[in-house]
Coordinates of C-alpha atoms in Angstrom, one line a residue:
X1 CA 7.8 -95.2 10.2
X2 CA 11.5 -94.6 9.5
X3 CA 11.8 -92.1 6.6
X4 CA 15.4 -92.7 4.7
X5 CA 16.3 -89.4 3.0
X6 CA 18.2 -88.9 0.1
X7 CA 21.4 -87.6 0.8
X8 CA 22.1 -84.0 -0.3
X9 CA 25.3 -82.9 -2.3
X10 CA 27.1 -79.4 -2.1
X11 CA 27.6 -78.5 -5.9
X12 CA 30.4 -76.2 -7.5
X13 CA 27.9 -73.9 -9.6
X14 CA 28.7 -71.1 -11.7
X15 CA 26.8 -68.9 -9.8
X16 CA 25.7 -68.8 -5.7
X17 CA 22.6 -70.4 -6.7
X18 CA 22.8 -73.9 -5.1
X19 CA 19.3 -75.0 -4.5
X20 CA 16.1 -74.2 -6.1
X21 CA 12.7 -74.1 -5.4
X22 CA 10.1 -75.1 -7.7
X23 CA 6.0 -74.1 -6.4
X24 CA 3.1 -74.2 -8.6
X25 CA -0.1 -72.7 -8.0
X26 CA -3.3 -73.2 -9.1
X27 CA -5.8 -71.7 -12.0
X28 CA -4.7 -67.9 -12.3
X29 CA -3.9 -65.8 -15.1
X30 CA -1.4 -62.9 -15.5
X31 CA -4.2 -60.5 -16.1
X32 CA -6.4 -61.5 -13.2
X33 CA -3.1 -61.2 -10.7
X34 CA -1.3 -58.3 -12.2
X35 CA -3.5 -56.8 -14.5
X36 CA -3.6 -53.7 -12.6
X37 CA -0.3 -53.8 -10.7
X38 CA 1.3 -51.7 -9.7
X39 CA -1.2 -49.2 -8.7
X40 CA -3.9 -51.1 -8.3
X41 CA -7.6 -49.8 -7.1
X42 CA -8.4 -47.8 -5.8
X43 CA -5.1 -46.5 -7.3
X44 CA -1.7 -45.7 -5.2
X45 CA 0.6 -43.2 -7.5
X46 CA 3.2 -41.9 -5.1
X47 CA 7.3 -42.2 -5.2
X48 CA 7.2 -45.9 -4.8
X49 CA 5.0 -46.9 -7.3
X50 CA 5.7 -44.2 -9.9
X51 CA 9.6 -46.0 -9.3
X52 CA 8.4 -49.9 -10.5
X53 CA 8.6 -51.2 -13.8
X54 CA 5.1 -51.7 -15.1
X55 CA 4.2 -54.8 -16.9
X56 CA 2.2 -55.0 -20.1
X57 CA -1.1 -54.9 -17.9
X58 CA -5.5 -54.7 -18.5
X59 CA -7.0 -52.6 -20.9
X60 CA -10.0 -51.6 -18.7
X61 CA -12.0 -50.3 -21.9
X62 CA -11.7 -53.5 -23.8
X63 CA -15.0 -54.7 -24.1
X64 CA -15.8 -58.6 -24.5
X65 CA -19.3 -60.4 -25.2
X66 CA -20.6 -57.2 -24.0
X67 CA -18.5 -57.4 -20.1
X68 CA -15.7 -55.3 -19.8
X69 CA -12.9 -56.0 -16.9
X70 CA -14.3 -55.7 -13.7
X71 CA -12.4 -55.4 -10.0
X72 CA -12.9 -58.2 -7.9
X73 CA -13.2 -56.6 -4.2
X74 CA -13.0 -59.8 -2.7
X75 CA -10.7 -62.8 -2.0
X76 CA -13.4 -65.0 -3.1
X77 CA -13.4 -65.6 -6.9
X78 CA -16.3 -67.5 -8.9
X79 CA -14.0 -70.5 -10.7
X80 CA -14.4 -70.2 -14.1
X81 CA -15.8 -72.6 -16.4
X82 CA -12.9 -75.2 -17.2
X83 CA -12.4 -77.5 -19.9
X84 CA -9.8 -78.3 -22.6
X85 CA -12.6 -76.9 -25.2
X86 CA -13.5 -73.8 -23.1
X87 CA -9.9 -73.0 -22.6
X88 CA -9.7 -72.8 -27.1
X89 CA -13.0 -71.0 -27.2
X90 CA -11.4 -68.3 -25.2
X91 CA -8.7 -68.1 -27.3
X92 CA -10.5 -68.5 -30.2
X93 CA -7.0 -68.6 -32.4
X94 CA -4.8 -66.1 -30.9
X95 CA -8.0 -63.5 -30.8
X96 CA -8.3 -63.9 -27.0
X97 CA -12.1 -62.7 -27.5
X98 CA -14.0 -65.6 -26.3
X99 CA -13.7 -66.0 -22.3
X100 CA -17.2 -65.0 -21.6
X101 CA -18.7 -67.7 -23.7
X102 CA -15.9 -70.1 -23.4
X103 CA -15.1 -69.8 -19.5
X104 CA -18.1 -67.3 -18.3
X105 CA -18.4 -63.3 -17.2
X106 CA -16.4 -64.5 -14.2
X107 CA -13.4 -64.8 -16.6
X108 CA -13.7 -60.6 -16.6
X109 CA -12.7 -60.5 -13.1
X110 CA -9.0 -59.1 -11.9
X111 CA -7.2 -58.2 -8.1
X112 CA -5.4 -55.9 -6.6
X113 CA -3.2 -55.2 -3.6
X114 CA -6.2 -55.8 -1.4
X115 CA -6.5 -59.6 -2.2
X116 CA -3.1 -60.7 -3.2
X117 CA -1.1 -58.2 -1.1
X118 CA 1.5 -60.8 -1.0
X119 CA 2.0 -61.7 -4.4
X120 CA 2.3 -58.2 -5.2
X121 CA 4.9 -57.6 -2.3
X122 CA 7.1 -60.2 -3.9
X123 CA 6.8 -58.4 -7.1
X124 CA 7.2 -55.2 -5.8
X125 CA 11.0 -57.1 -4.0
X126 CA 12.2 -59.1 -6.4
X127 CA 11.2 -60.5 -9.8
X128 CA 8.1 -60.8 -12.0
X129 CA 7.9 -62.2 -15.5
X130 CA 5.4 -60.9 -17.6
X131 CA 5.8 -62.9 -20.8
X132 CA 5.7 -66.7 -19.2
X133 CA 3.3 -68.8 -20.4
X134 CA 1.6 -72.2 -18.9
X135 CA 2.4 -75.4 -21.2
X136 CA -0.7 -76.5 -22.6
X137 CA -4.0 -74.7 -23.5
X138 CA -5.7 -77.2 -21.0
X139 CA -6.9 -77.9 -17.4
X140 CA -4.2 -79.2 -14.4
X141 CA -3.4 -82.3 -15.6
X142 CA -1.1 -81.9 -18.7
X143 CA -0.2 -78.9 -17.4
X144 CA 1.2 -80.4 -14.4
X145 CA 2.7 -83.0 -16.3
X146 CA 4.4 -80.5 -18.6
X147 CA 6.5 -79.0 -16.5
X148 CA 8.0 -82.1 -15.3
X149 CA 9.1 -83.2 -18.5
X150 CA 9.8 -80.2 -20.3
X151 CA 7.4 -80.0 -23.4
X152 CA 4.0 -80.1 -23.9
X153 CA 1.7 -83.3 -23.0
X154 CA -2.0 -82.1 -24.5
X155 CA -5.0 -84.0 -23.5
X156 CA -2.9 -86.5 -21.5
X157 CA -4.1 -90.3 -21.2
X158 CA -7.6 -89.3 -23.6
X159 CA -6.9 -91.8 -26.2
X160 CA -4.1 -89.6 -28.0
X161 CA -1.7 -92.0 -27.0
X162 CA 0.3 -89.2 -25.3
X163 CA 1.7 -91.2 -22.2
X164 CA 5.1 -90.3 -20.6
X165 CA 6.8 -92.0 -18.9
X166 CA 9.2 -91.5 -16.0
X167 CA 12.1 -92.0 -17.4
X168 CA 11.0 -88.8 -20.0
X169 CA 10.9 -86.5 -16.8
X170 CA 12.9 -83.7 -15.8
X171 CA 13.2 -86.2 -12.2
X172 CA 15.0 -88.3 -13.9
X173 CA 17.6 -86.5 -15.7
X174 CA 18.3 -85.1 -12.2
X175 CA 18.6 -88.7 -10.8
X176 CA 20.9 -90.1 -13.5
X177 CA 23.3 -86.9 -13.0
X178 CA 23.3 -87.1 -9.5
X179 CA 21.4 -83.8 -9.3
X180 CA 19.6 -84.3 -5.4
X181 CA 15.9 -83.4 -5.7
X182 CA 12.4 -84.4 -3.9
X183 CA 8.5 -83.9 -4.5
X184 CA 6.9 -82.5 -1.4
X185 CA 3.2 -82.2 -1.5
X186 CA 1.0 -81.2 1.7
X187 CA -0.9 -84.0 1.2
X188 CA 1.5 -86.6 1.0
X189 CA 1.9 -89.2 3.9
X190 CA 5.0 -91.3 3.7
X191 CA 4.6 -94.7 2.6
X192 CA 1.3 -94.3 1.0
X193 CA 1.0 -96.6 -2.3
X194 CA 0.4 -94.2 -4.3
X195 CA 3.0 -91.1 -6.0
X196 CA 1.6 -87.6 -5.4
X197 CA -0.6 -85.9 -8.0
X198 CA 0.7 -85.4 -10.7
X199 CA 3.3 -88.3 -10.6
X200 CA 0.9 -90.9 -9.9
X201 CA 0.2 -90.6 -13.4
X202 CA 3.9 -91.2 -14.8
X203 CA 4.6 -95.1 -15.2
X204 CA 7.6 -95.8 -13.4
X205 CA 6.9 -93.0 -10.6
X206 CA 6.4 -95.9 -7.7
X207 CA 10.1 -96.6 -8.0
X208 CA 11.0 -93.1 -6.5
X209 CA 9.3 -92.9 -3.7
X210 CA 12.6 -92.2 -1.5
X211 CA 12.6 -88.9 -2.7
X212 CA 8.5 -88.0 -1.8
X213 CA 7.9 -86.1 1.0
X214 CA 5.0 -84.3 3.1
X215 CA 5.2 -80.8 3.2
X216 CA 6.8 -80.9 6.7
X217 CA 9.6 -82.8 5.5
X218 CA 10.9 -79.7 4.0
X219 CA 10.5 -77.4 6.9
X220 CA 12.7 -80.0 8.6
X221 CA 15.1 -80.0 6.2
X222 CA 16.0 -76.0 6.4
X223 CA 16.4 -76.6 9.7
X224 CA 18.4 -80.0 10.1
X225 CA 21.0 -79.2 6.6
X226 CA 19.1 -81.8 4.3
X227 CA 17.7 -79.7 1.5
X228 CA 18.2 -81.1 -1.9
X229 CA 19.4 -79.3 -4.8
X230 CA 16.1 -78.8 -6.6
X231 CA 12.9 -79.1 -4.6
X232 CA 9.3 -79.3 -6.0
X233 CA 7.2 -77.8 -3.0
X234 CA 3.0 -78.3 -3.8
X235 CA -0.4 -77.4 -2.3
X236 CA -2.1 -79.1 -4.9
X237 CA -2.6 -82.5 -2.4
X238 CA -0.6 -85.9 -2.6
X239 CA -3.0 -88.6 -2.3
X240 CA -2.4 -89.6 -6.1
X241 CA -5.4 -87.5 -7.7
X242 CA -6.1 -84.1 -8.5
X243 CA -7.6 -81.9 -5.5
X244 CA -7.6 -78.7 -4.1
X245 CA -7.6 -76.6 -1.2
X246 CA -7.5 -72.6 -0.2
X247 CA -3.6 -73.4 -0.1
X248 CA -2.7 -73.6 -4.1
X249 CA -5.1 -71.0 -4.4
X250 CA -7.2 -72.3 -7.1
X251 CA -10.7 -70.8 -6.9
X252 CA -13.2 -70.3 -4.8
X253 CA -11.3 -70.9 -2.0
X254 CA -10.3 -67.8 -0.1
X255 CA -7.1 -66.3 -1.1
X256 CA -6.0 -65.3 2.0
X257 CA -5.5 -68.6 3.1
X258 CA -3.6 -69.5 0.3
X259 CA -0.8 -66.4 0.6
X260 CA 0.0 -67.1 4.7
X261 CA 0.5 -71.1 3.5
X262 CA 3.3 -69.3 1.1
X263 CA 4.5 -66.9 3.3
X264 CA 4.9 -69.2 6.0
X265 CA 7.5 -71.5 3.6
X266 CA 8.9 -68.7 1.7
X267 CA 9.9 -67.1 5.2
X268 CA 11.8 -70.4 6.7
X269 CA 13.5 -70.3 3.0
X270 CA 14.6 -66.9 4.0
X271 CA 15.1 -67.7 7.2
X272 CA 17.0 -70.5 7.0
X273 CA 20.9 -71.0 6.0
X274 CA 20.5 -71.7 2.6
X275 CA 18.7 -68.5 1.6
X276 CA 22.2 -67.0 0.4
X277 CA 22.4 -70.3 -2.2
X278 CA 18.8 -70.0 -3.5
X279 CA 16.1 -69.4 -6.1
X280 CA 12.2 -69.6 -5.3
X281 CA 10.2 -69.8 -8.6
X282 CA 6.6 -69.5 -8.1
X283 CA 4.1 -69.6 -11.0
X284 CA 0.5 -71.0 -11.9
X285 CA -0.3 -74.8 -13.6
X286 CA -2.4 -72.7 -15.8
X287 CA -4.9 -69.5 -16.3
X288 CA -7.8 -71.5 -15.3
X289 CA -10.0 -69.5 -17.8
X290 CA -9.3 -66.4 -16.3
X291 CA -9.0 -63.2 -18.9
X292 CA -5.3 -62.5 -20.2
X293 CA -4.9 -60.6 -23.4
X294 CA -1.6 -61.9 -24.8
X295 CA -2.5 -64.6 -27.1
X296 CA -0.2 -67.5 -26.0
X297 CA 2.5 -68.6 -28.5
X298 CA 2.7 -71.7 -31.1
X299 CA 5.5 -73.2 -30.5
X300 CA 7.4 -76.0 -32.8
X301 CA 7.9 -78.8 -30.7
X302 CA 10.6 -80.5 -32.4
X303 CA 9.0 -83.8 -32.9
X304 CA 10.4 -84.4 -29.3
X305 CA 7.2 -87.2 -28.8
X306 CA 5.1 -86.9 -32.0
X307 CA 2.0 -88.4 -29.7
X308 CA 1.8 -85.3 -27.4
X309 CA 1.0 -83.0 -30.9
X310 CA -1.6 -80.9 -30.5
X311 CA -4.4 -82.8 -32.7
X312 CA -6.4 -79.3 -33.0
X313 CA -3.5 -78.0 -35.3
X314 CA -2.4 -80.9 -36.8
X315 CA -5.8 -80.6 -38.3
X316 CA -4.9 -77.0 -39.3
X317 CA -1.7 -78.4 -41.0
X318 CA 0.8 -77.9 -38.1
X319 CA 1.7 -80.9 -37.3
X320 CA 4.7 -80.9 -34.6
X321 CA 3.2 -77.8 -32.6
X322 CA 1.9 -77.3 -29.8
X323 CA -0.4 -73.4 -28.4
X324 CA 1.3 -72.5 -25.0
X325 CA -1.4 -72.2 -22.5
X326 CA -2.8 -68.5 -21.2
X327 CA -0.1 -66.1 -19.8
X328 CA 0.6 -66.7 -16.1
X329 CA 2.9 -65.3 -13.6
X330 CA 6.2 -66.3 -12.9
X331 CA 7.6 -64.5 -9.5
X332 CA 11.6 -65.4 -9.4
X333 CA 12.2 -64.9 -5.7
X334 CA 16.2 -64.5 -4.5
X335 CA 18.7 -62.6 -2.7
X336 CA 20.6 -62.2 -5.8
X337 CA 16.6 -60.9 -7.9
X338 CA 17.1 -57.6 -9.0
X339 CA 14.2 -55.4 -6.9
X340 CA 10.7 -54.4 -8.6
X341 CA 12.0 -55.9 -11.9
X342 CA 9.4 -56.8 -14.8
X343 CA 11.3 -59.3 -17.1
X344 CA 9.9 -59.7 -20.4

């Protein structure tokens, strides 16, 4: 079928940064990716390394439940027990002492260079945030939706009456100031009924479907001049639930399969025209009950949509916040990234 594109605009920015890329992985924490970085195991100390910024990274003596950190040694990870109440057992109120009995001894685990070579490249060349942290102490699904309206949505659509609609999303604030944007997701196929994941969860999503896309759609569009301003590029699947493959890297699917999927797009970014016009953010929907020691902040949420309070600390009296999810990395890939920079 004939796909009709949104038109792209050229934008008179404040800075070269003219288009952005958005990609969200799946269920990893900062700890389990960078917990060891940059030396890693078995450990590399020479000129290079000695020369990187080191983020706040694993104790390897801490001792939880009786398990202490362990290295992984292989790029196949045992997925962690998930679940909105395994995820606050972990933290067990800022003490982040529970992940073997909330999330299992598989929580303990953390890479290195040797599984996530790439990831650690990218850190190593541009930027990594150490102090980022997912929206919601939960699994995919309000995490997702989080970051496409800006605040937290706990325990979406389970009777808290926490629905967003689209009109509340980020995707439409860029539509009603002209802001060109689109949702590619490798699962997508074009005229499908239904939005991609997460967005076939937003009422009101169906109207947009001009700007959904396979993944493909945005290979073609480095190539043919027809990138949009922002982009949201996912692995997660678009058939209109959640799913997952090797390629958003959730667990236990081999991460190796996963990092050449993003080095194959983040090399036709770089390859393309617009790499001197643009950001690549990369982060995780969530920790996915992996360890991270930094207990996640509670954050005042302004009564922005007083049905998306977190009903676990209203009971404690805070009504109007919401707990951050676990720590995650955020990688801030650009020409314009200052090299082997932890931000914080």
């Amino acid at each position: 079928m004939t796909v009709t594109k949104v038109a792209t605009q050229q934008y008179s920015t404040a800075t070269p940064i003219r288009h952005v890329v958005i990609i969200i992985l799946e269920n990893h924490s900062f700890d389990n990716i960078y917990g060891a970085y940059p030396f890693g195991v078995l450990p590399i100390i020479n000129n290079i390394t000695l020369s990187l910024a080191r983020p706040l990274g694993l104790n390897l003596s801490i001792t939880i439940s009786g398990v202490k950190p362990y290295y992984a040694n292989s790029v196949i990870l045992i997925d962690p027990w998930e679940c909105y109440m395994n995820y606050h057992v972990d933290w067990d109120r800022g003490a982040m002492d529970g992940f073997v009995k909330g999330s299992g001894r598989q929580s303990m685990v953390y890479l290195s260079y040797e599984q996530v070579p790439l990831l650690w490249d990218y850190a190593e060349e541009y930027v990594l945030a150490e102090n980022f942290f997912s929206p919601d102490l939960a699994t995919t699904t309000p995490n997702r939706i989080s970051y496409l309206v800006g605040y937290p949505v706990p325990a979406f659509g389970s009777g808290s009456g926490c629905i967003v609609t689209f009109n509340e999303t980020i995707l439409y604030q860029l539509t009603r100031y002209n802001v060109s944007w689109a949702y590619f997701d490798y699962g997508y196929v074009q005229g499908q009924p239904r939005p991609p994941y997460p967005l076939s969860l937003i009422p009101g999503s169906e109207e947009y479907s001009g700007h959904y896309f396979n993944t493909s759609v945005f290979l073609e569009d480095l190539e043919d001049g027809n990138l949009p301003a922002v982009s949201f590029l996912m692995f997660t699947g678009g058939n209109g639930y959640d799913e997952h493959s090797a390629l958003d890297l959730h667990p236990p699917y081999n991460l190796t399969q996963g990092q050449i999927n993003l080095a194959y797009f983040i090399d036709a970014i770089m390859n393309s025209p617009y790499w001197n016009s643009t950001v690549i953010f990369i982060t995780f929907d969530e920790g996915g009950g992996f360890y991270d020691q930094v207990p996640p902040p509670i954050i005042y949420n302004y009564g922005i949509n007083p049905k998306c309070g977190d009903g676990y600390l209203s009971k404690l009296g805070l009504p109007n916040y919401n707990v951050l999810g676990e720590r995650v990395p955020l990688l801030i890939i650009s020409p314009y990234a200052k090299e082997g920079w932890i931000d914080n």
